[in-house]
CSV table of C-alpha atoms in Angstrom, one decimal:
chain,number,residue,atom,x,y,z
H,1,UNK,CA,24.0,177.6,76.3
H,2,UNK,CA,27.6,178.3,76.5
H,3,UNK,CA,28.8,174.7,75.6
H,4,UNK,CA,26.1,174.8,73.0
H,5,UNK,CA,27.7,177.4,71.9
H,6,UNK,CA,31.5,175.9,72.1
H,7,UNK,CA,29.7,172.6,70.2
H,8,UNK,CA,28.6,174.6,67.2
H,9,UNK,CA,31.5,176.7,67.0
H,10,UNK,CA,33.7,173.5,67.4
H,11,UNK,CA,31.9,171.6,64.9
H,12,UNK,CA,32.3,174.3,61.9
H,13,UNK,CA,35.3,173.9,61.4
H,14,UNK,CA,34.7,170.0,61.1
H,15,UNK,CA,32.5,170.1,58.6
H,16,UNK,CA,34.8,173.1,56.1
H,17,UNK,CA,37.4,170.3,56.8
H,18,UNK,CA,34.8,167.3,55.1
H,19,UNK,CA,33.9,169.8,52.6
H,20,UNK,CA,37.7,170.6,51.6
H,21,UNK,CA,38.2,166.5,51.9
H,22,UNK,CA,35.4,166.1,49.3
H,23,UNK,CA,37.1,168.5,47.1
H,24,UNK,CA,40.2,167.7,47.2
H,25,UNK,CA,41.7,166.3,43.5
H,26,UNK,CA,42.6,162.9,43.0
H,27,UNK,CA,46.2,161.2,44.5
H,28,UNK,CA,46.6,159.6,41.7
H,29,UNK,CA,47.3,160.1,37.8
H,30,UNK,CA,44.1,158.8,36.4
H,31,UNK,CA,46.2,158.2,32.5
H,32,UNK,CA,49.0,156.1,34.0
H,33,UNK,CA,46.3,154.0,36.5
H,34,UNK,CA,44.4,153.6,33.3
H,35,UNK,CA,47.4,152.5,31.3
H,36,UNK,CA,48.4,150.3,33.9
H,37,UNK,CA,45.0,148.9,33.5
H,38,UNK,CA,45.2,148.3,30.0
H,39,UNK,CA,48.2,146.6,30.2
H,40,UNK,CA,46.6,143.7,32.7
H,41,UNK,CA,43.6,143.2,31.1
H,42,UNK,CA,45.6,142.9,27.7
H,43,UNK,CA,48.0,140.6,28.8
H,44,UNK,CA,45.0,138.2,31.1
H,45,UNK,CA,42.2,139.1,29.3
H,46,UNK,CA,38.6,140.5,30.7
H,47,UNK,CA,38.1,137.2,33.0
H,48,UNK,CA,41.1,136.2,34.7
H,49,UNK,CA,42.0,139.9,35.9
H,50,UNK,CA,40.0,140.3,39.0
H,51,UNK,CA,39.4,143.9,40.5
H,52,UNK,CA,42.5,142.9,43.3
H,53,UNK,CA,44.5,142.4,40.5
H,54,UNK,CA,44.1,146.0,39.1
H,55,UNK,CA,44.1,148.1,42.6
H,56,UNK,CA,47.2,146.7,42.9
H,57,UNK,CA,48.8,147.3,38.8
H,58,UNK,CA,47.0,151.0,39.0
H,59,UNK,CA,48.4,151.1,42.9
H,60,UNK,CA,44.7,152.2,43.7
H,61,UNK,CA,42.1,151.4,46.3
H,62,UNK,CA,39.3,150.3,45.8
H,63,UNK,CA,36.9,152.7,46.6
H,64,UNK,CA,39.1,155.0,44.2
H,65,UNK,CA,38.8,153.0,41.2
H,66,UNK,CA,35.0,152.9,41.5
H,67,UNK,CA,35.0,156.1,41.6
H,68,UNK,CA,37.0,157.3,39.0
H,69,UNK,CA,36.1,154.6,36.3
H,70,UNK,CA,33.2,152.5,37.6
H,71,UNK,CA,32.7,149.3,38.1
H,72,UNK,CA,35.3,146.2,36.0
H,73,UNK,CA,33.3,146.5,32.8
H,74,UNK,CA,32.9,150.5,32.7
H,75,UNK,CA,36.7,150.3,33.4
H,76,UNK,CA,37.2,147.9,30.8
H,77,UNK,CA,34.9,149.6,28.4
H,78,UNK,CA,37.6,152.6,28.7
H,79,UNK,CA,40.3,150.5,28.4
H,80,UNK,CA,39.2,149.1,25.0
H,81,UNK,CA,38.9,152.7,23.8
H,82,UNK,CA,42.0,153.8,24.8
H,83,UNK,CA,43.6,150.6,23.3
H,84,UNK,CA,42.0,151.6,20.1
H,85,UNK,CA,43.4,155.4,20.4
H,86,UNK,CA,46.7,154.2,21.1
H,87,UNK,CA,47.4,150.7,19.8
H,88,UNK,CA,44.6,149.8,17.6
H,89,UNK,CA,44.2,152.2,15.2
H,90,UNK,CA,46.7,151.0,12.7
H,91,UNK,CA,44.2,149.2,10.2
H,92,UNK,CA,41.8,152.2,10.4
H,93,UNK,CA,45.0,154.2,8.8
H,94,UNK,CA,46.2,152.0,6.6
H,95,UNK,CA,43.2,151.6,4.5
H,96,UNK,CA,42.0,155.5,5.0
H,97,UNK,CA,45.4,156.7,3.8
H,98,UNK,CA,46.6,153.9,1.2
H,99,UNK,CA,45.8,154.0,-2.8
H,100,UNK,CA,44.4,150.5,-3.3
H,101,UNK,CA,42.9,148.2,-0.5
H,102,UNK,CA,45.3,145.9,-1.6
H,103,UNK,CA,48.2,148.6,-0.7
H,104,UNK,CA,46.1,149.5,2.7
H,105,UNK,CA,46.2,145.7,3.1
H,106,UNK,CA,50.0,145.1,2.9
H,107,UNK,CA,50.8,148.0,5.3
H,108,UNK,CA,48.1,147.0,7.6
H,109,UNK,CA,49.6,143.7,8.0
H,110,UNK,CA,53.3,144.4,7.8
H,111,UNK,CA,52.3,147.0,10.7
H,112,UNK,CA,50.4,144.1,12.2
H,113,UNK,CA,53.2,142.3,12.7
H,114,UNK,CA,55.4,145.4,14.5
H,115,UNK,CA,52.4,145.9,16.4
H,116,UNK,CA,51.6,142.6,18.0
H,117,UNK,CA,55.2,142.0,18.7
H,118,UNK,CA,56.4,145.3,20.3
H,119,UNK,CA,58.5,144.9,22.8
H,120,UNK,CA,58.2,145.9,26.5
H,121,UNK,CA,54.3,145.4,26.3
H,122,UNK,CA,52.1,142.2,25.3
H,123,UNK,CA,51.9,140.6,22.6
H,124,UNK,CA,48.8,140.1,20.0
H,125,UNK,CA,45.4,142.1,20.0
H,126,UNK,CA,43.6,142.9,23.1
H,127,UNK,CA,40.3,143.1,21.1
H,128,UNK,CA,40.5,139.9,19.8
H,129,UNK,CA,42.1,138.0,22.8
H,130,UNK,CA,40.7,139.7,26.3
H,131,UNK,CA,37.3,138.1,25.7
H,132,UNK,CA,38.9,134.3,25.9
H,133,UNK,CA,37.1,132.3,28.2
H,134,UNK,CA,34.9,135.0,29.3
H,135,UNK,CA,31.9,134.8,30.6
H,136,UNK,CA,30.2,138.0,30.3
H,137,UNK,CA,27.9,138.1,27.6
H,138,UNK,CA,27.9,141.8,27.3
H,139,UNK,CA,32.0,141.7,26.6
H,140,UNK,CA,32.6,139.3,24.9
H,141,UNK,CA,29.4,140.4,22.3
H,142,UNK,CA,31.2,143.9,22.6
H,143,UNK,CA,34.6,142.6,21.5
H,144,UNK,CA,33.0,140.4,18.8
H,145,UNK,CA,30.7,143.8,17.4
H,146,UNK,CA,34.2,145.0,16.8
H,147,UNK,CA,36.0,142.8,15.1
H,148,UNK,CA,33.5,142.6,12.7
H,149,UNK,CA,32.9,145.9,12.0
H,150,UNK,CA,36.9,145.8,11.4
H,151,UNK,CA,36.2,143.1,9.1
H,152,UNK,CA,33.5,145.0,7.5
H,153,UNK,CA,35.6,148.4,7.0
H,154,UNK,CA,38.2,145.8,5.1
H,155,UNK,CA,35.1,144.5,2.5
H,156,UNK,CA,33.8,148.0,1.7
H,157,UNK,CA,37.4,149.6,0.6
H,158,UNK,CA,38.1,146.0,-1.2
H,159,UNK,CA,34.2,146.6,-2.6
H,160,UNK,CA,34.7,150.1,-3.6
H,161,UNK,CA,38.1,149.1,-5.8
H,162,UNK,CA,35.6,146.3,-7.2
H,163,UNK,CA,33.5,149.2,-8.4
H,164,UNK,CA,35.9,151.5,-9.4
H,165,UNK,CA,38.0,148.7,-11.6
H,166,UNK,CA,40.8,148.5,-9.4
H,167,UNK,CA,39.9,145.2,-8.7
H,168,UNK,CA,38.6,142.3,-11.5
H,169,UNK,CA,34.8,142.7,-11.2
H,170,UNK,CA,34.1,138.7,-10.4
H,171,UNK,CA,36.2,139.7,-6.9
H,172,UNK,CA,34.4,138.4,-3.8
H,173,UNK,CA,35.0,141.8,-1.6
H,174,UNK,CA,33.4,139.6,1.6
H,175,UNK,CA,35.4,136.4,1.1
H,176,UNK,CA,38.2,138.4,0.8
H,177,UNK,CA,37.7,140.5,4.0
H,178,UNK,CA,37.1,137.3,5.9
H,179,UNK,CA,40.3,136.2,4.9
H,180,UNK,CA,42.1,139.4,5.6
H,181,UNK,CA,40.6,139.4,9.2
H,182,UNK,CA,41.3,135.4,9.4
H,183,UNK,CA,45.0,136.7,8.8
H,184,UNK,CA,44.9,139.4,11.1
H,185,UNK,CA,43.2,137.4,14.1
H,186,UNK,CA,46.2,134.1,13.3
H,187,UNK,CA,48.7,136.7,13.4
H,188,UNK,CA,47.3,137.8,16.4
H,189,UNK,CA,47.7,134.1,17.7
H,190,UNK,CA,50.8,133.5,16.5
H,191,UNK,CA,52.4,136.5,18.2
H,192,UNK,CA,51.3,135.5,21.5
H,193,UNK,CA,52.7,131.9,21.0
H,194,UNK,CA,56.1,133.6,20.3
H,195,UNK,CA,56.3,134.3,17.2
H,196,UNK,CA,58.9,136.8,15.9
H,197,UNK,CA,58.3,140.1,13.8
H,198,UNK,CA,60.2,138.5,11.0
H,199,UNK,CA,58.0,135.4,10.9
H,200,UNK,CA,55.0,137.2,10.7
H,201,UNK,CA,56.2,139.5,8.4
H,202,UNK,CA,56.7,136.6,6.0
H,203,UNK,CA,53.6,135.0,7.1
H,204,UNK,CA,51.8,138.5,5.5
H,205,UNK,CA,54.0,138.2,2.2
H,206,UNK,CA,52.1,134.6,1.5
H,207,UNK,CA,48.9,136.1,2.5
H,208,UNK,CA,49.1,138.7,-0.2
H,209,UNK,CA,50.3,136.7,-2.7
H,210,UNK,CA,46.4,135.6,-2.9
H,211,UNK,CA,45.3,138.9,-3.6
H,212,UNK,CA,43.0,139.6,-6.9
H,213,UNK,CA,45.5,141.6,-9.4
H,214,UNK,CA,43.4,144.2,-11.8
């Protein structure tokens, strides 16, 4: 009875300790592990950066980044909507805030080409280059659903200047979208093959110069 006793007594402790353990926060800053992330799947794209590859960028375990984001493609799923927050979300203002889509246009290029040449960071679009070569249906479908629906936000503020006679009425609002995202996507390209923000800068004055006049 008495060690029975000492065994119970002795294991109480124990278990506050597993308890506490379980509880304890995380030793790491789950923003700069995700950035870190970001920044490897953005400059390898979805395929080629392996789950080794980002326990040791995010200087995590493991078991640690299963726990805290999931499995690769929850953990990318984040990563694609932090990209958007924080890198991405150029084009979305441009045309919201601009007067014309032709003006929302310009600076939506003209920021295109600051933005996919930024130092200290990689070059070109994440959306529309972390899906190259992948095989995962469910990405690269994912990365695709987005880029259209880009391309789609570009044709209805081009459509809606059709309608309100900012544009010439024979205007083909989906031609022109496709060739705005064409743009956007080469641009893309372009900066990842070294171009410099200059050159695609002047690359997005010839682009405009096709645009529709009212």
């Amino acid at each position: 009875m008495v060690s029975g006793e000492k065994s119970e007594r002795s294991g109480a402790p124990a278990r506050s300790g597993a308890a506490r353990s379980r509880g304890r926060p995380r030793s790491f800053d789950r923003a700069t592990a995700l950035e870190a992330a970001l920044l490897a799947f953005w400059e390898h794209g979805y395929e080629a950066t392996s789950v080794s590859d980002l326990t040791r960028v995010m200087d995590i375990g493991a078991p640690s980044l299963y726990a805290a984001f999931g499995d690769k493609r929850s953990l990318f799923e984040e990563v694609v909507q932090e990209y958007g927050v924080r890198y991405g979300s150029f084009g979305e203002r441009a045309l919201a805030e601009e007067p014309t889509a032709r003006a929302g246009i310009e600076r939506m290029l003209r920021e295109a080409a600051a933005e996919y040449t930024a130092p200290g960071r990689p070059h070109g679009c994440l959306v529309i280059h972390a899906a190259a070569n992948c095989s995962t249906t469910e990405v690269e479908e994912s990365l695709r659903e987005r880029r259209n629906a880009n391309i789609a936000a570009i044709e209805s503020r081009i459509g809606a200047d059709v309608d309100g006679g900012v544009l010439p009425p024979d205007t083909d609002a989906a031609a022109l979208a496709r060739y705005t995202g064409a743009m956007i996507q080469g641009m893309s390209q372009q900066a990842r093959d070294g171009a410099r923000r200059a050159e695609l800068e002047a690359l997005a004055e010839i682009a405009l110069a096709v645009w529709p006049r009212g």
